[in-house]
């Protein structure tokens, strides 16, 4: 009865607790000291800047170009898929600048969750962190299933589902059981539980070999291809500019990985120098490689003949006639996918670890193993979740769901950087910054929706595009007079323009996704909010009360000790 009474009392106090907790923020100093101490043992600082570059490059290369390029080229953008990668790369680079500055200011393992919690409070931080976790788990499951395709291709097997077990009693899209993908995820989970540094070394070795495969594919593809294939059979952009932009939103999935580098902040010896180089530098390298890889694929054969799965292996084997090259490409893609999964699973565990530190999920997920210095509980839990999804779910079901979650979190981080740099809590300036962010979002949304009205709406696009530039210029002039430049070691140059452009592009790319993506995302968002209201807010509120009581007891005990010492007569 007492337990039931406590539950009912907590439910009755939910509105009060929401008011107390939803907008509470933490300072960067708190995130990197007392919050981090809740994990017990600390993560070991053993990584250098080159480890971070390797993690960023390795985390992105395997996931993207081998998984999405063939599908987007054939069904969405045509041979202009390289332009889709360019647009997505520009957006990812702008977002990476925002991540880099935040990671220098808040060198904690929480990534976007920590940044949003510092700027906008607990509820927004949890919403962003939960979306990042959803993005990681789904994308890792999709990439693991792609590993099975390329591994089969390495062995000369062209049937995509040859190594999967078909179960007739399950729904279509969930009936091809992929045990090789599950085995890969479980093996990587054990590696990540053992050591971060050794995992980084393995990733570095794999990434070097993977880059050599990339160079081979680019050179061999361009050598055996023909520029005429770029315009056959229906021109360079058969689906128009809309197809290029729609493709950019889908291939944004390929850039998942650089943000996981920011979650390594607690394990880097010199975060202020290594984080900007590792995060932004890896995005630049990977963007160039993506554009060249997609261009090489589309020169080898017309876009209508590109295979849906294992597209690069199929192109060499069927079009060029290089059976051995198809196997080499399959092996290279398999290695790249292993590296990508290794980095992404490393990042997802650290996100969950820091969310658990904030007590928004059970605290045992925050524990860091004292001997390995890794968040072992979070690593094992998410590894099992990823393996479960990889066992059942087809790639296409999760692609656009992943993109919308990624774009939304990157949009929130860009807003958070502007707010955290220029707002002063409790002053009128914070209202001015929030007003600017609201107007920028609305004008970006107006521009994006204008493009969708009856195909094109040139006047609406020109109007809202001009408004976006104008309000950013006005805000820039105003804050330049009022606000001194921040004193941190590295900051995004030309602010607020890069962050504002990131907001604009992320909103624009989100509006290119299909309605089904928003419906699925809406359901997931509802789950996040319900979980926070039913568990997170009560957990953090209770923990805050307990800390306050313990602090009062501690101070009372100290006062009693002082009184006893004052009453004790001196022997001198």
XYZ file of C-alpha atoms in Angstrom:
572
model
C 0.000 0.000 0.000
C 2.834 2.386 0.793
C 4.364 1.802 -2.643
C 1.003 2.401 -4.331
C 0.534 5.578 -2.311
C 3.982 6.824 -3.375
C 3.172 6.138 -7.045
C -0.147 8.006 -6.834
C 1.532 10.916 -5.065
C 4.176 11.107 -7.789
C 1.487 11.120 -10.490
C -0.374 13.930 -8.734
C 2.830 15.967 -8.518
C 3.749 15.495 -12.199
C 2.770 19.056 -13.319
C 4.777 20.584 -10.456
C 7.781 18.394 -11.177
C 7.628 19.190 -14.888
C 7.759 22.913 -14.115
C 10.739 22.322 -11.840
C 12.748 20.006 -14.113
C 11.868 20.457 -17.811
C 13.828 23.688 -18.308
C 16.574 23.192 -15.726
C 20.043 23.625 -17.253
C 23.533 22.578 -16.241
C 26.723 24.561 -16.695
C 29.652 23.158 -18.699
C 31.631 22.902 -15.456
C 28.904 20.780 -13.853
C 28.685 18.500 -16.917
C 32.419 17.803 -16.802
C 32.768 17.404 -13.027
C 29.917 16.355 -10.722
C 27.749 14.804 -13.475
C 30.705 12.838 -14.818
C 31.548 11.580 -11.320
C 28.232 9.691 -11.190
C 29.755 7.012 -13.426
C 32.168 6.021 -10.666
C 35.409 5.314 -12.506
C 36.368 7.805 -15.214
C 36.961 7.066 -18.871
C 40.669 6.972 -19.661
C 42.251 9.814 -21.678
C 44.225 7.783 -24.199
C 43.206 9.196 -27.589
C 45.123 11.689 -29.766
C 43.892 13.951 -32.585
C 44.776 11.375 -35.246
C 42.657 8.793 -33.418
C 39.744 11.208 -33.670
C 40.262 11.781 -37.405
C 40.415 8.025 -37.921
C 37.259 7.515 -35.880
C 35.427 10.248 -37.803
C 36.465 8.959 -41.229
C 35.971 5.315 -40.321
C 32.597 6.052 -38.767
C 31.227 7.612 -41.921
C 32.825 5.788 -44.850
C 31.348 2.345 -44.430
C 27.830 3.392 -43.567
C 27.088 5.719 -46.406
C 28.472 5.230 -49.852
C 28.004 1.447 -49.999
C 24.527 1.424 -48.485
C 22.696 4.391 -49.992
C 24.423 5.359 -53.269
C 22.957 2.665 -55.519
C 19.397 3.104 -54.250
C 19.440 6.910 -54.456
C 21.079 6.955 -57.896
C 18.540 4.511 -59.333
C 15.328 5.717 -57.715
C 15.756 9.328 -56.531
C 18.532 11.499 -58.022
C 19.876 9.663 -61.077
C 23.518 10.268 -62.101
C 23.374 13.586 -60.201
C 23.656 11.646 -56.954
C 27.109 13.217 -56.534
C 25.347 16.600 -56.242
C 23.111 15.115 -53.527
C 26.226 14.135 -51.616
C 27.642 17.631 -52.095
C 24.524 19.319 -50.670
C 24.388 16.895 -47.743
C 28.123 17.389 -47.190
C 27.787 21.169 -46.961
C 25.010 20.786 -44.407
C 27.039 18.224 -42.430
C 30.116 20.494 -42.468
C 28.146 23.414 -41.043
C 26.702 21.146 -38.375
C 30.163 19.772 -37.608
C 31.386 23.314 -36.864
C 28.616 23.665 -34.276
C 29.526 20.317 -32.750
C 33.220 21.232 -32.673
C 32.695 24.479 -30.734
C 30.311 22.840 -28.295
C 32.659 19.896 -27.743
C 35.483 22.303 -26.842
C 33.219 24.182 -24.424
C 31.637 21.033 -22.951
C 34.222 18.213 -23.260
C 31.833 15.523 -22.022
C 30.828 12.194 -23.550
C 27.194 13.222 -23.990
C 27.523 14.898 -27.385
C 24.289 16.529 -28.542
C 22.502 15.513 -25.326
C 24.942 17.499 -23.180
C 24.978 20.481 -25.554
C 21.180 20.741 -25.647
C 20.854 20.264 -21.898
C 23.354 23.064 -21.240
C 21.516 25.435 -23.606
C 17.804 24.559 -23.494
C 17.290 22.362 -20.445
C 16.579 18.788 -19.485
C 13.520 18.076 -21.647
C 15.050 19.292 -24.924
C 18.309 17.529 -24.070
C 16.522 14.241 -23.458
C 14.459 14.644 -26.640
C 17.610 15.190 -28.698
C 19.522 12.423 -26.946
C 16.721 9.898 -27.418
C 16.550 10.743 -31.115
C 20.310 10.315 -31.447
C 20.061 6.894 -29.822
C 17.195 5.926 -32.138
C 19.263 7.098 -35.108
C 22.306 5.100 -34.034
C 20.486 1.865 -33.270
C 18.503 1.903 -36.529
C 21.431 2.956 -38.706
C 23.752 0.374 -37.153
C 21.155 -2.310 -37.749
C 20.798 -1.208 -41.381
C 24.559 -1.122 -41.933
C 25.010 -4.555 -40.346
C 22.480 -6.038 -42.779
C 24.375 -4.364 -45.629
C 27.515 -6.132 -44.379
C 25.819 -9.473 -45.163
C 25.163 -8.361 -48.766
C 28.771 -7.350 -49.397
C 30.240 -10.364 -47.621
C 28.161 -12.627 -49.857
C 29.319 -10.598 -52.858
C 32.931 -11.174 -51.808
C 32.267 -14.898 -52.099
C 30.761 -14.470 -55.568
C 27.116 -14.763 -54.487
C 24.871 -12.235 -56.220
C 21.534 -13.124 -54.599
C 20.999 -10.469 -51.833
C 19.130 -12.755 -49.433
C 21.212 -15.860 -50.027
C 22.656 -15.780 -46.515
C 19.375 -14.835 -44.830
C 16.692 -17.215 -43.605
C 13.183 -16.553 -44.915
C 10.335 -17.017 -42.406
C 6.907 -17.152 -44.050
C 4.942 -16.401 -40.890
C 6.413 -12.872 -40.472
C 5.332 -9.683 -42.257
C 7.103 -8.687 -45.454
C 10.137 -6.545 -44.688
C 10.655 -8.346 -41.378
C 10.789 -11.949 -42.572
C 14.437 -12.277 -43.714
C 16.460 -13.234 -40.616
C 20.057 -12.007 -40.850
C 22.279 -14.024 -38.494
C 25.645 -12.836 -39.952
C 24.652 -9.238 -39.088
C 23.779 -10.296 -35.540
C 27.102 -12.121 -35.140
C 29.045 -9.048 -36.327
C 27.263 -6.749 -33.855
C 27.866 -9.094 -30.936
C 31.587 -9.463 -31.742
C 32.030 -5.678 -31.972
C 30.131 -5.244 -28.702
C 32.666 -7.488 -26.951
C 35.567 -5.538 -28.499
C 34.139 -2.221 -27.311
C 33.649 -3.566 -23.799
C 37.359 -4.422 -23.644
C 39.088 -1.119 -24.497
C 38.521 2.184 -26.290
C 42.168 2.650 -27.326
C 42.520 -0.844 -28.770
C 39.181 -0.405 -30.570
C 40.485 2.880 -31.999
C 43.669 1.160 -33.174
C 41.661 -1.579 -34.892
C 39.514 1.100 -36.534
C 42.625 2.984 -37.722
C 44.083 -0.118 -39.374
C 40.782 -0.989 -41.049
C 40.268 2.610 -42.180
C 43.707 2.758 -43.870
C 42.923 -0.388 -45.858
C 39.470 0.959 -46.575
C 40.873 4.188 -48.009
C 43.047 2.132 -50.348
C 39.910 0.325 -51.539
C 38.251 3.696 -52.113
C 41.157 4.878 -54.259
C 41.019 1.635 -56.247
C 37.255 1.896 -56.822
C 37.450 5.558 -57.874
C 40.343 5.054 -60.298
C 39.084 1.739 -61.713
C 35.525 3.029 -62.003
C 36.522 6.200 -63.843
C 38.949 4.240 -66.066
C 36.320 1.699 -67.105
C 33.427 4.138 -67.221
C 32.188 6.534 -69.849
C 31.022 10.141 -69.409
C 28.101 9.292 -71.704
C 26.588 7.157 -68.932
C 26.101 10.325 -66.901
C 23.525 11.576 -69.398
C 21.969 8.290 -70.467
C 19.125 7.522 -70.785
C 17.364 10.667 -69.475
C 20.053 13.260 -68.755
C 22.242 14.098 -65.754
C 19.324 14.849 -63.439
C 16.373 12.758 -64.717
C 14.354 13.509 -61.573
C 15.159 17.240 -61.668
C 16.429 19.498 -58.918
C 13.762 18.055 -56.618
C 15.305 14.605 -57.046
C 18.773 15.922 -56.188
C 17.472 17.586 -53.010
C 15.334 14.594 -52.032
C 18.412 12.440 -52.526
C 20.449 14.780 -50.304
C 18.026 14.229 -47.423
C 18.312 10.441 -47.798
C 22.114 10.287 -48.204
C 22.452 12.450 -45.097
C 22.330 9.032 -43.449
C 25.868 8.637 -44.825
C 27.202 11.347 -42.516
C 26.135 9.646 -39.321
C 29.417 9.060 -37.548
C 31.183 12.394 -37.247
C 29.063 13.348 -34.251
C 30.223 10.176 -32.501
C 33.716 11.709 -32.521
C 32.405 14.426 -30.187
C 31.370 11.730 -27.682
C 35.072 10.843 -27.319
C 35.771 14.224 -25.664
C 36.336 12.689 -22.218
C 38.917 10.281 -23.647
C 41.051 12.771 -25.612
C 44.257 14.144 -24.160
C 43.969 17.602 -25.741
C 40.254 18.218 -26.528
C 40.629 21.903 -27.501
C 43.021 21.077 -30.336
C 41.920 17.599 -31.360
C 38.125 17.990 -31.494
C 37.844 20.724 -34.192
C 40.422 18.948 -36.379
C 38.854 15.536 -35.928
C 35.205 16.514 -36.385
C 35.352 19.070 -39.221
C 38.372 17.498 -40.938
C 36.776 14.072 -41.196
C 33.617 15.564 -42.754
C 35.676 17.333 -45.459
C 37.627 14.187 -46.345
C 34.561 11.975 -46.457
C 32.477 14.447 -48.487
C 35.119 14.511 -51.233
C 35.338 10.722 -51.282
C 31.556 10.323 -51.411
C 31.239 12.621 -54.421
C 34.023 10.820 -56.309
C 32.676 7.369 -55.449
C 29.160 8.162 -56.618
C 30.521 9.749 -59.781
C 32.603 6.631 -60.512
C 29.568 4.373 -60.070
C 27.404 6.408 -62.442
C 30.096 6.534 -65.139
C 30.361 2.727 -65.170
C 26.754 2.138 -66.199
C 23.477 4.034 -66.738
C 21.586 4.740 -63.526
C 18.684 2.502 -64.600
C 21.014 -0.521 -64.507
C 22.463 0.078 -61.035
C 21.776 -2.778 -58.612
C 19.688 -2.095 -55.529
C 22.042 -3.889 -53.136
C 25.865 -4.212 -53.259
C 25.787 -1.739 -56.164
C 29.562 -1.301 -56.545
C 30.360 -5.015 -56.549
C 27.592 -5.650 -59.060
C 28.833 -2.844 -61.338
C 32.344 -4.308 -61.570
C 31.153 -7.877 -61.907
C 28.302 -7.446 -64.413
C 29.217 -4.342 -66.401
C 32.986 -4.175 -66.428
C 33.418 -7.943 -66.372
C 35.955 -7.934 -63.554
C 34.819 -10.855 -61.428
C 37.874 -10.498 -59.203
C 37.247 -6.770 -58.782
C 33.708 -7.462 -57.611
C 35.120 -9.666 -54.870
C 37.761 -7.074 -53.958
C 35.114 -4.361 -53.721
C 32.936 -6.633 -51.612
C 35.841 -7.252 -49.227
C 36.663 -3.532 -49.044
C 33.059 -2.613 -48.395
C 32.810 -5.259 -45.689
C 35.890 -3.846 -43.946
C 34.511 -0.315 -44.189
C 31.207 -1.389 -42.721
C 33.003 -3.044 -39.803
C 34.903 0.201 -39.100
C 31.720 2.246 -39.381
C 29.860 -0.021 -36.981
C 32.751 0.006 -34.531
C 32.754 3.813 -34.285
C 28.978 4.213 -34.260
C 28.505 1.612 -31.529
C 31.252 3.304 -29.534
C 29.405 6.630 -29.806
C 25.934 5.289 -29.027
C 27.121 3.719 -25.764
C 28.573 7.017 -24.576
C 25.357 8.866 -25.361
C 23.374 6.425 -23.261
C 25.982 6.520 -20.481
C 25.648 10.300 -20.098
C 21.837 10.215 -20.311
C 21.970 7.707 -17.457
C 24.292 10.041 -15.530
C 21.518 12.624 -15.768
C 19.213 9.958 -14.220
C 16.799 10.117 -17.155
C 17.232 6.354 -17.643
C 18.272 3.744 -15.034
C 21.559 4.704 -13.372
C 23.232 1.297 -13.877
C 23.619 2.217 -17.557
C 25.992 5.016 -16.512
C 28.553 2.748 -14.848
C 32.086 2.790 -16.246
C 34.093 -0.377 -15.677
C 37.070 0.482 -13.438
C 39.621 -1.696 -15.258
C 38.657 -1.148 -18.922
C 37.471 2.453 -18.546
C 34.517 1.780 -20.875
C 30.732 2.194 -20.324
C 30.230 -1.574 -20.363
C 26.563 -1.751 -19.307
C 25.437 0.770 -21.934
C 27.554 -0.950 -24.612
C 26.038 -4.386 -23.946
C 22.460 -3.093 -23.683
C 22.568 -1.166 -26.971
C 24.462 -3.959 -28.700
C 21.612 -6.346 -27.910
C 19.008 -3.797 -29.089
C 20.875 -3.254 -32.374
C 21.300 -6.981 -32.959
C 17.574 -7.567 -32.401
C 16.591 -4.995 -35.046
C 19.279 -6.170 -37.488
C 17.918 -9.703 -37.255
C 14.489 -8.765 -38.655
C 14.258 -5.343 -40.321
C 14.906 -4.542 -44.000
C 17.074 -1.539 -44.958
C 14.470 0.584 -46.722
C 12.140 0.578 -43.713
C 14.609 2.545 -41.573
C 16.436 4.798 -44.085
C 14.204 7.867 -44.011
C 13.404 7.457 -40.319
C 17.140 7.737 -39.672
C 17.517 10.848 -41.811
C 14.755 12.826 -40.119
C 16.113 12.065 -36.646
C 19.624 13.120 -37.687
C 18.471 16.334 -39.326
C 16.334 17.324 -36.348
C 19.143 16.850 -33.823
C 21.625 18.773 -35.971
C 19.014 21.546 -36.320
C 18.633 21.694 -32.530
C 22.413 21.804 -31.960
C 22.803 24.753 -34.365
C 20.053 26.619 -32.495
C 21.662 25.722 -29.168
C 25.039 27.106 -30.234
C 23.553 30.474 -31.187
C 21.553 30.636 -27.963
C 24.392 29.522 -25.705
C 26.867 31.972 -27.214
C 24.691 35.073 -27.329
C 21.969 34.735 -24.696
C 22.213 35.753 -21.062
C 19.754 33.850 -18.907
C 17.369 36.115 -17.040
C 17.960 39.101 -19.319
C 16.118 40.563 -22.279
C 18.906 39.389 -24.544
C 17.774 35.759 -24.242
C 14.330 36.780 -25.523
C 15.935 38.544 -28.491
C 17.957 35.451 -29.362
C 14.905 33.181 -29.080
C 12.919 35.547 -31.297
C 15.670 35.437 -33.914
C 15.762 31.630 -33.839
C 11.973 31.451 -34.173
C 11.907 33.861 -37.145
C 14.816 32.030 -38.804
C 13.052 28.687 -38.460
C 9.746 30.062 -39.790
C 11.401 31.738 -42.787
C 13.370 28.544 -43.529
C 10.160 26.558 -43.320
C 8.383 29.057 -45.594
C 11.167 28.767 -48.189
C 11.080 24.968 -48.048
C 7.297 24.665 -48.288
C 7.162 27.179 -51.143
C 9.225 24.759 -53.212
C 6.636 22.042 -52.663
C 3.578 24.094 -53.692
C 2.594 23.031 -57.204
C 6.103 21.906 -57.973
C 7.758 25.337 -57.716
C 6.834 28.674 -56.207
C 9.640 31.027 -57.226
C 8.202 34.137 -55.593
C 7.711 32.416 -52.256
C 11.232 30.978 -52.319
C 12.743 34.371 -53.162
C 10.700 36.128 -50.468
C 11.456 33.711 -47.626
C 15.085 33.312 -48.702
C 15.545 37.094 -48.572
C 13.834 37.251 -45.159
C 16.179 34.572 -43.792
C 19.252 36.497 -44.948
C 17.866 39.824 -43.728
C 17.005 38.713 -40.190
C 20.400 36.999 -39.844
C 22.169 40.175 -40.984
C 20.162 42.324 -38.549
C 20.867 39.934 -35.695
C 24.567 39.853 -36.600
C 24.843 43.643 -36.573
C 23.084 43.848 -33.243
C 25.036 41.197 -31.371
C 28.347 42.419 -32.828
C 27.833 45.694 -30.961
C 26.562 44.135 -27.744
C 28.449 40.885 -27.270
C 32.172 40.330 -26.965
C 33.649 37.320 -28.721
C 33.827 34.224 -26.490
C 37.134 33.408 -24.843
C 37.187 29.664 -25.507
C 40.151 28.219 -27.369
C 38.310 27.448 -30.607
C 35.097 28.980 -31.919
C 33.164 28.818 -35.171
C 34.308 31.718 -37.386
C 31.907 34.250 -38.905
C 29.168 33.517 -36.391
C 26.163 33.500 -36.487
C 26.184 32.843 -40.244
C 27.433 29.210 -40.269
C 25.000 28.158 -37.523
C 22.130 30.052 -39.179
C 22.929 28.371 -42.511
C 22.921 25.004 -40.722
C 19.449 25.751 -39.318
C 18.208 26.709 -42.788
C 19.638 23.645 -44.561
C 18.458 21.167 -41.948
C 14.906 22.539 -42.105
C 15.051 22.467 -45.898
C 16.272 18.865 -46.078
C 13.672 17.699 -43.540
C 10.842 19.008 -45.709
C 12.038 16.873 -48.639
C 11.287 13.646 -46.761
C 8.081 11.700 -47.250
C 4.999 12.012 -45.063
C 5.488 8.458 -43.768
C 8.816 9.535 -42.270
C 7.095 12.253 -40.234
C 4.354 9.871 -39.108
C 6.867 7.330 -37.815
C 8.936 10.105 -36.271
C 5.820 11.534 -34.589
C 5.109 8.172 -32.965
C 8.699 7.918 -31.702
C 8.542 11.495 -30.364
C 5.351 10.612 -28.494
C 7.120 7.637 -26.927
C 9.997 9.911 -25.831
C 7.667 12.447 -24.200
C 5.616 9.757 -22.438
C 8.774 8.119 -21.093
C 10.091 11.458 -19.822
C 6.794 12.354 -18.123
C 6.299 8.898 -16.600
C 9.896 8.143 -15.604
C 12.540 10.766 -16.368
C 11.058 13.781 -14.618
C 10.261 11.800 -11.453
C 13.695 10.172 -11.384
C 15.586 13.461 -11.662
C 13.251 15.273 -9.238
C 13.634 12.555 -6.596
C 17.391 12.494 -7.053
C 17.510 16.290 -6.650
C 15.513 16.064 -3.420
C 17.764 13.321 -2.060
C 20.869 15.344 -2.882
C 19.410 18.369 -1.098
C 18.584 16.292 2.008
C 22.033 14.695 2.041
C 23.654 18.118 1.696
C 21.617 19.427 4.654
C 22.592 16.403 6.777
C 26.232 16.866 5.824
C 26.194 20.559 6.760
C 24.383 19.785 10.039
C 26.991 17.172 10.947
C 29.782 19.595 10.156
C 28.153 22.259 12.356
C 27.884 19.762 15.232
C 31.549 18.874 14.883
C 32.474 22.570 14.936
C 30.385 23.125 18.081
C 31.955 20.152 19.816
C 35.417 21.394 18.975
C 34.508 24.866 20.289
C 33.210 23.413 23.587
C 36.246 21.215 24.149
C 38.656 22.994 26.534
C 42.134 23.548 25.265
C 44.953 21.717 26.998
C 47.246 24.646 26.492
